[in-house]
PDB file of C-alpha atoms in Angstrom:
ATOM      1  CA  MET L   1      -0.100   0.180   0.171  1.00 39.00           C
ATOM      2  CA  GLY L   2       1.651   3.369  -1.110  1.00 47.00           C
ATOM      3  CA  HIS L   3       1.875   5.903   1.431  1.00 51.00           C
ATOM      4  CA  ALA L   4      -0.735   8.434  -0.062  1.00 56.00           C
ATOM      5  CA  THR L   5      -3.660   5.641   0.200  1.00 66.00           C
ATOM      6  CA  LYS L   6      -2.349   4.439   3.841  1.00 72.00           C
ATOM      7  CA  TYR L   7      -2.740   8.008   5.373  1.00 74.00           C
ATOM      8  CA  ARG L   8      -6.242   8.602   3.875  1.00 76.00           C
ATOM      9  CA  TYR L   9      -6.894   5.652   5.563  1.00 78.00           C
ATOM     10  CA  GLU L  10      -5.253   6.295   8.932  1.00 81.00           C
ATOM     11  CA  ALA L  11      -7.060   9.994   9.305  1.00 85.00           C
ATOM     12  CA  TYR L  12     -10.354   8.544   8.698  1.00 83.00           C
ATOM     13  CA  HIS L  13      -9.744   5.832  11.427  1.00 85.00           C
ATOM     14  CA  VAL L  14      -8.191   8.725  13.918  1.00 88.00           C
ATOM     15  CA  LEU L  15     -11.796  10.398  13.627  1.00 90.00           C
ATOM     16  CA  GLN L  16     -13.604   7.430  14.036  1.00 87.00           C
ATOM     17  CA  ARG L  17     -12.249   6.540  17.361  1.00 90.00           C
ATOM     18  CA  ARG L  18     -12.588   9.904  18.572  1.00 91.00           C
ATOM     19  CA  ASN L  19     -16.295   9.799  17.468  1.00 89.00           C
ATOM     20  CA  ILE L  20     -15.718  12.759  14.847  1.00 91.00           C
ATOM     21  CA  PRO L  21     -18.549  12.419  12.379  1.00 90.00           C
ATOM     22  CA  CYS L  22     -16.517  13.326   8.666  1.00 90.00           C
ATOM     23  CA  VAL L  23     -18.208  13.025   5.210  1.00 90.00           C
ATOM     24  CA  VAL L  24     -15.953  12.398   2.172  1.00 90.00           C
ATOM     25  CA  TRP L  25     -16.407  15.476  -0.319  1.00 93.00           C
ATOM     26  CA  LEU L  26     -15.490  16.906  -3.709  1.00 91.00           C
ATOM     27  CA  GLU L  27     -13.396  14.423  -5.901  1.00 89.00           C
ATOM     28  CA  ASP L  28     -13.712  11.268  -4.100  1.00 88.00           C
ATOM     29  CA  ALA L  29     -17.634  11.782  -3.392  1.00 91.00           C
ATOM     30  CA  LEU L  30     -18.269  12.790  -7.023  1.00 92.00           C
ATOM     31  CA  GLY L  31     -16.367   9.963  -7.996  1.00 90.00           C
ATOM     32  CA  TYR L  32     -18.427   7.796  -6.213  1.00 90.00           C
ATOM     33  CA  TYR L  33     -21.249   8.699  -7.819  1.00 90.00           C
ATOM     34  CA  GLY L  34     -19.674   8.061 -11.294  1.00 88.00           C
ATOM     35  CA  MET L  35     -18.173  11.268 -12.245  1.00 85.00           C
ATOM     36  CA  ASN L  36     -14.975  11.019 -13.875  1.00 81.00           C
ATOM     37  CA  THR L  37     -12.298  12.955 -11.501  1.00 75.00           C
ATOM     38  CA  ALA L  38      -8.645  12.689 -10.511  1.00 69.00           C
ATOM     39  CA  VAL L  39      -8.193  12.694  -6.737  1.00 63.00           C
ATOM     40  CA  PHE L  40      -5.538  14.912  -5.634  1.00 66.00           C
ATOM     41  CA  ARG L  41      -6.468  15.797  -1.916  1.00 79.00           C
ATOM     42  CA  LEU L  42      -9.063  14.113   0.552  1.00 86.00           C
ATOM     43  CA  TYR L  43     -11.851  16.486   1.182  1.00 92.00           C
ATOM     44  CA  LEU L  44     -13.589  16.078   4.247  1.00 93.00           C
ATOM     45  CA  ILE L  45     -16.542  17.514   5.801  1.00 93.00           C
ATOM     46  CA  VAL L  46     -16.442  17.767   9.433  1.00 94.00           C
ATOM     47  CA  PRO L  47     -18.833  19.592  12.074  1.00 93.00           C
ATOM     48  CA  SER L  48     -15.451  21.519  13.883  1.00 93.00           C
ATOM     49  CA  ILE L  49     -12.613  21.474  11.535  1.00 94.00           C
ATOM     50  CA  ASP L  50     -10.752  22.559  15.014  1.00 94.00           C
ATOM     51  CA  THR L  51     -11.638  19.664  16.853  1.00 95.00           C
ATOM     52  CA  ALA L  52     -11.009  17.233  13.633  1.00 94.00           C
ATOM     53  CA  ALA L  53      -7.392  18.892  13.337  1.00 94.00           C
ATOM     54  CA  ASP L  54      -6.894  18.781  17.041  1.00 95.00           C
ATOM     55  CA  ALA L  55      -7.424  14.996  17.019  1.00 94.00           C
ATOM     56  CA  LEU L  56      -5.005  14.546  13.768  1.00 93.00           C
ATOM     57  CA  GLN L  57      -2.253  16.828  15.448  1.00 92.00           C
ATOM     58  CA  LEU L  58      -2.008  14.193  18.421  1.00 92.00           C
ATOM     59  CA  GLU L  59      -1.361  11.826  16.158  1.00 88.00           C
ATOM     60  CA  GLY L  60       1.537  13.682  14.257  1.00 89.00           C
ATOM     61  CA  TRP L  61       0.126  15.431  11.960  1.00 90.00           C
ATOM     62  CA  THR L  62       0.369  18.914  11.097  1.00 88.00           C
ATOM     63  CA  VAL L  63      -1.361  22.147   9.840  1.00 86.00           C
ATOM     64  CA  ASP L  64      -0.350  23.193   6.388  1.00 81.00           C
ATOM     65  CA  GLN L  65      -0.752  26.979   6.798  1.00 72.00           C
ATOM     66  CA  PRO L  66      -3.349  28.992   4.688  1.00 64.00           C
ATOM     67  CA  ARG L  67      -1.545  30.857   1.748  1.00 63.00           C
ATOM     68  CA  PRO L  68      -4.037  33.722   0.803  1.00 61.00           C
ATOM     69  CA  ASN L  69      -2.234  34.272  -2.277  1.00 62.00           C
ATOM     70  CA  ASP L  70      -2.101  31.020  -3.552  1.00 60.00           C
ATOM     71  CA  VAL L  71      -3.228  30.967  -7.069  1.00 59.00           C
ATOM     72  CA  GLU L  72      -3.510  27.094  -7.508  1.00 62.00           C
ATOM     73  CA  THR L  73      -5.980  26.085  -5.560  1.00 77.00           C
ATOM     74  CA  PHE L  74      -9.984  27.437  -5.006  1.00 85.00           C
ATOM     75  CA  LEU L  75      -9.322  27.574  -1.052  1.00 84.00           C
ATOM     76  CA  SER L  76      -7.685  30.565  -1.476  1.00 83.00           C
ATOM     77  CA  ASP L  77     -11.389  31.886  -2.296  1.00 87.00           C
ATOM     78  CA  MET L  78     -12.992  30.557   1.095  1.00 89.00           C
ATOM     79  CA  PRO L  79     -12.657  32.025   4.661  1.00 88.00           C
ATOM     80  CA  THR L  80      -9.836  30.686   6.306  1.00 86.00           C
ATOM     81  CA  SER L  81     -12.107  29.649   9.309  1.00 90.00           C
ATOM     82  CA  SER L  82     -13.919  27.322   6.955  1.00 93.00           C
ATOM     83  CA  TYR L  83     -10.929  24.730   6.493  1.00 93.00           C
ATOM     84  CA  ARG L  84      -7.920  23.335   7.518  1.00 91.00           C
ATOM     85  CA  ARG L  85      -5.133  21.977   5.608  1.00 89.00           C
ATOM     86  CA  LEU L  86      -3.214  18.988   7.033  1.00 90.00           C
ATOM     87  CA  LEU L  87       0.173  16.945   6.532  1.00 85.00           C
ATOM     88  CA  PRO L  88       0.875  13.607   7.856  1.00 84.00           C
ATOM     89  CA  PRO L  89       3.244  12.449  10.013  1.00 80.00           C
ATOM     90  CA  ASP L  90       6.020   9.690   8.673  1.00 65.00           C
ATOM     91  CA  TRP L  91       4.254   6.837  10.490  1.00 46.00           C
ATOM     92  CA  GLU L  92       5.442   3.374  10.451  1.00 44.00           C
ATOM     93  CA  GLU L  93       2.979   0.655   8.470  1.00 42.00           C
ATOM     94  CA  ASN L  94       0.030   0.288  11.179  1.00 42.00           C
ATOM     95  CA  PRO L  95      -2.938  -2.036  10.571  1.00 38.00           C
ATOM     96  CA  ILE L  96      -5.590  -0.539   8.914  1.00 39.00           C
ATOM     97  CA  GLN L  97      -9.027  -0.791   8.308  1.00 42.00           C
ATOM     98  CA  PRO L  98      -9.960  -0.610   4.000  1.00 40.00           C
ATOM     99  CA  TRP L  99     -11.328   2.569   3.134  1.00 43.00           C
ATOM    100  CA  PRO L 100     -14.477   2.383   1.054  1.00 48.00           C
ATOM    101  CA  PRO L 101     -13.258   1.261  -2.455  1.00 48.00           C
ATOM    102  CA  LEU L 102     -13.159   3.658  -5.475  1.00 46.00           C
ATOM    103  CA  PRO L 103     -12.679   2.491  -9.383  1.00 46.00           C
ATOM    104  CA  SER L 104      -8.604   1.967  -9.670  1.00 42.00           C
ATOM    105  CA  ALA L 105      -8.347   4.760 -12.176  1.00 40.00           C
ATOM    106  CA  GLN L 106      -9.711   7.116  -9.308  1.00 45.00           C
ATOM    107  CA  GLN L 107      -7.598   6.032  -6.776  1.00 44.00           C
ATOM    108  CA  PRO L 108      -4.980   8.758  -5.383  1.00 42.00           C
ATOM    109  CA  PRO L 109      -1.724   9.522  -6.934  1.00 42.00           C
ATOM    110  CA  GLU L 110       1.091   8.730  -4.930  1.00 41.00           C
ATOM    111  CA  GLY L 111       3.394  11.176  -3.444  1.00 44.00           C
ATOM    112  CA  GLN L 112       2.691  13.446  -0.355  1.00 47.00           C
ATOM    113  CA  PRO L 113      -0.730  13.292   0.468  1.00 55.00           C
ATOM    114  CA  LYS L 114      -2.890  16.179   1.915  1.00 79.00           C
ATOM    115  CA  LEU L 115      -6.198  16.072   3.755  1.00 88.00           C
ATOM    116  CA  VAL L 116      -7.804  19.395   4.300  1.00 92.00           C
ATOM    117  CA  PHE L 117     -10.879  19.358   6.632  1.00 94.00           C
ATOM    118  CA  CYS L 118     -14.208  21.687   5.247  1.00 94.00           C
ATOM    119  CA  SER L 119     -16.706  23.780   7.686  1.00 94.00           C
ATOM    120  CA  ALA L 120     -20.456  21.498   7.331  1.00 94.00           C
ATOM    121  CA  ASP L 121     -21.546  25.248   7.979  1.00 94.00           C
ATOM    122  CA  PHE L 122     -19.616  26.738   5.055  1.00 95.00           C
ATOM    123  CA  TRP L 123     -20.975  24.040   2.857  1.00 96.00           C
ATOM    124  CA  HIS L 124     -24.417  23.935   3.989  1.00 94.00           C
ATOM    125  CA  VAL L 125     -24.082  20.276   5.291  1.00 92.00           C
ATOM    126  CA  SER L 126     -26.210  19.419   7.988  1.00 84.00           C
ATOM    127  CA  SER L 127     -26.000  16.807  10.443  1.00 74.00           C
ATOM    128  CA  PRO L 128     -22.918  15.256   8.663  1.00 69.00           C
ATOM    129  CA  ASP L 129     -23.015  12.487  11.840  1.00 69.00           C
ATOM    130  CA  SER L 130     -26.858  11.351  10.499  1.00 69.00           C
ATOM    131  CA  TYR L 131     -25.829   9.784   7.203  1.00 73.00           C
ATOM    132  CA  LYS L 132     -25.553   6.297   6.841  1.00 71.00           C
ATOM    133  CA  SER L 133     -22.672   6.367   4.495  1.00 77.00           C
ATOM    134  CA  LEU L 134     -19.337   8.213   4.391  1.00 84.00           C
ATOM    135  CA  TYR L 135     -20.166   9.470   1.068  1.00 89.00           C
ATOM    136  CA  PRO L 136     -23.244  12.012   1.460  1.00 92.00           C
ATOM    137  CA  PRO L 137     -26.175  11.475  -0.245  1.00 93.00           C
ATOM    138  CA  LEU L 138     -26.161  12.987  -3.853  1.00 94.00           C
ATOM    139  CA  GLU L 139     -28.754  15.302  -3.311  1.00 94.00           C
ATOM    140  CA  ILE L 140     -26.807  16.693  -0.456  1.00 94.00           C
ATOM    141  CA  LEU L 141     -23.540  17.054  -2.695  1.00 95.00           C
ATOM    142  CA  VAL L 142     -25.582  18.553  -5.736  1.00 96.00           C
ATOM    143  CA  ASP L 143     -27.842  21.389  -3.378  1.00 96.00           C
ATOM    144  CA  SER L 144     -24.526  22.272  -1.573  1.00 96.00           C
ATOM    145  CA  LEU L 145     -22.610  22.683  -4.781  1.00 96.00           C
ATOM    146  CA  ILE L 146     -25.327  24.819  -6.404  1.00 96.00           C
ATOM    147  CA  THR L 147     -25.430  26.786  -3.239  1.00 96.00           C
ATOM    148  CA  VAL L 148     -22.128  27.656  -3.088  1.00 96.00           C
ATOM    149  CA  ILE L 149     -22.029  28.325  -6.784  1.00 96.00           C
ATOM    150  CA  LEU L 150     -24.710  31.188  -6.159  1.00 96.00           C
ATOM    151  CA  GLU L 151     -23.008  31.929  -3.159  1.00 95.00           C
ATOM    152  CA  SER L 152     -19.508  32.959  -4.348  1.00 94.00           C
ATOM    153  CA  PRO L 153     -18.106  35.976  -6.052  1.00 94.00           C
ATOM    154  CA  ASP L 154     -18.638  35.825  -9.568  1.00 94.00           C
ATOM    155  CA  GLY L 155     -15.305  34.581 -11.557  1.00 92.00           C
ATOM    156  CA  THR L 156     -13.477  33.202  -8.453  1.00 93.00           C
ATOM    157  CA  LEU L 157     -11.453  29.933  -8.553  1.00 91.00           C
ATOM    158  CA  LEU L 158     -14.276  28.861  -6.085  1.00 93.00           C
ATOM    159  CA  GLN L 159     -16.928  28.833  -8.217  1.00 94.00           C
ATOM    160  CA  ASN L 160     -15.134  27.976 -11.375  1.00 93.00           C
ATOM    161  CA  ARG L 161     -13.970  24.892  -9.881  1.00 92.00           C
ATOM    162  CA  LEU L 162     -17.849  24.067  -8.988  1.00 94.00           C
ATOM    163  CA  GLY L 163     -19.417  24.790 -12.102  1.00 93.00           C
ATOM    164  CA  VAL L 164     -16.446  22.378 -13.723  1.00 92.00           C
ATOM    165  CA  TYR L 165     -18.321  19.926 -11.361  1.00 93.00           C
ATOM    166  CA  MET L 166     -21.582  20.638 -12.176  1.00 93.00           C
ATOM    167  CA  SER L 167     -21.132  20.827 -16.127  1.00 92.00           C
ATOM    168  CA  ALA L 168     -19.817  17.329 -15.121  1.00 91.00           C
ATOM    169  CA  LEU L 169     -22.016  15.622 -12.869  1.00 92.00           C
ATOM    170  CA  TYR L 170     -24.793  16.505 -15.236  1.00 92.00           C
ATOM    171  CA  SER L 171     -23.386  14.974 -18.260  1.00 91.00           C
ATOM    172  CA  GLN L 172     -22.183  12.180 -16.462  1.00 91.00           C
ATOM    173  CA  VAL L 173     -24.351  10.861 -13.426  1.00 91.00           C
ATOM    174  CA  GLU L 174     -27.597   9.822 -15.001  1.00 88.00           C
ATOM    175  CA  GLY L 175     -29.456   9.769 -11.281  1.00 89.00           C
ATOM    176  CA  LEU L 176     -29.566  13.411 -11.488  1.00 92.00           C
ATOM    177  CA  LYS L 177     -32.202  13.356 -14.829  1.00 90.00           C
ATOM    178  CA  ASP L 178     -34.481  11.329 -13.008  1.00 91.00           C
ATOM    179  CA  PRO L 179     -37.805  13.514 -12.376  1.00 89.00           C
ATOM    180  CA  SER L 180     -38.050  12.917  -8.819  1.00 93.00           C
ATOM    181  CA  PHE L 181     -34.710  14.008  -8.037  1.00 95.00           C
ATOM    182  CA  ALA L 182     -35.788  17.856  -8.096  1.00 93.00           C
ATOM    183  CA  GLY L 183     -37.900  17.178  -5.557  1.00 94.00           C
ATOM    184  CA  LYS L 184     -35.035  16.302  -2.881  1.00 94.00           C
ATOM    185  CA  LEU L 185     -33.168  19.404  -3.437  1.00 95.00           C
ATOM    186  CA  SER L 186     -34.024  22.824  -1.789  1.00 94.00           C
ATOM    187  CA  PRO L 187     -36.277  24.831  -3.543  1.00 94.00           C
ATOM    188  CA  ASP L 188     -34.159  27.639  -4.014  1.00 94.00           C
ATOM    189  CA  ASN L 189     -31.897  25.085  -6.285  1.00 94.00           C
ATOM    190  CA  ARG L 190     -34.413  23.571  -8.501  1.00 94.00           C
ATOM    191  CA  HIS L 191     -34.461  26.051 -10.865  1.00 93.00           C
ATOM    192  CA  TYR L 192     -30.713  25.789 -11.711  1.00 94.00           C
ATOM    193  CA  HIS L 193     -31.100  22.092 -11.679  1.00 95.00           C
ATOM    194  CA  GLN L 194     -33.601  21.785 -13.998  1.00 93.00           C
ATOM    195  CA  ASP L 195     -31.711  24.251 -16.474  1.00 92.00           C
ATOM    196  CA  GLY L 196     -28.556  21.920 -15.769  1.00 92.00           C
ATOM    197  CA  VAL L 197     -30.663  18.618 -16.435  1.00 91.00           C
ATOM    198  CA  THR L 198     -32.190  19.819 -19.576  1.00 89.00           C
ATOM    199  CA  GLY L 199     -28.427  20.977 -21.032  1.00 86.00           C
ATOM    200  CA  MET L 200     -28.889  24.630 -20.635  1.00 85.00           C
ATOM    201  CA  PRO L 201     -25.491  26.316 -19.740  1.00 86.00           C
ATOM    202  CA  VAL L 202     -25.432  27.045 -15.606  1.00 89.00           C
ATOM    203  CA  THR L 203     -21.946  27.764 -15.205  1.00 88.00           C
ATOM    204  CA  THR L 204     -21.150  30.861 -16.596  1.00 91.00           C
ATOM    205  CA  ILE L 205     -21.303  34.062 -15.017  1.00 93.00           C
ATOM    206  CA  PRO L 206     -24.228  35.780 -16.813  1.00 93.00           C
ATOM    207  CA  VAL L 207     -26.126  32.298 -16.361  1.00 92.00           C
ATOM    208  CA  ILE L 208     -25.025  32.075 -12.926  1.00 94.00           C
ATOM    209  CA  LYS L 209     -26.439  35.829 -12.130  1.00 94.00           C
ATOM    210  CA  ARG L 210     -29.806  35.259 -13.789  1.00 93.00           C
ATOM    211  CA  GLN L 211     -30.038  31.837 -11.281  1.00 93.00           C
ATOM    212  CA  ARG L 212     -29.292  34.289  -8.770  1.00 93.00           C
ATOM    213  CA  GLU L 213     -31.957  36.773  -9.474  1.00 93.00           C
ATOM    214  CA  PHE L 214     -34.384  33.637  -9.838  1.00 91.00           C
ATOM    215  CA  ARG L 215     -33.460  32.322  -6.532  1.00 92.00           C
ATOM    216  CA  ASP L 216     -33.773  35.753  -5.055  1.00 92.00           C
ATOM    217  CA  LYS L 217     -37.224  36.638  -6.171  1.00 90.00           C
ATOM    218  CA  LEU L 218     -38.343  33.188  -4.971  1.00 88.00           C
ATOM    219  CA  ARG L 219     -37.147  33.720  -1.698  1.00 88.00           C
ATOM    220  CA  GLU L 220     -39.209  37.132  -1.730  1.00 87.00           C
ATOM    221  CA  SER L 221     -42.317  35.376  -2.770  1.00 79.00           C
TER     222      SER L 221
END
């Protein structure tokens, strides 16, 4: 087993031992639902990023400091209070339990692994301890991505990255096209979803602005 894969397992089981709920997020979650994506970091939604980070630091992990001017990652567009990046220690091999598998093509590349704890509040994910799986329900994932796209300042790396994810989801994940799926989403996001399902471009700035206006009018009604 490579070091990157090992540390992903270890991080999850540290949280398990300390009864800290978590939900797999972004690339791993998207890949779980059938979207073609490369996996470079493990993103986990947790109720408290400080509590989760403290738990791993007790096991030798170190906090990778935020880089406000980092142009290579969408994290620079997020409040520093909404995430923590951690780097693993040089641990010896330990017996571990298997991480829920993804197709081999989607396994993380070996190298220096990074873990990012993401705030449940920022991503509008409620009660991550209530889910029956380590992966979020598809409607929770889609609702969150749409909400953050509409809330993000236009043209940011974060908005652009999530737009790429949404375009791929609508083209690759058949479950989104089920007529009953829209009813599982927040009413605020159903118009965006219906346009995405029908193939309309929903990730350009002018369209996002119109979707935002539609959402705001819905809230006022």
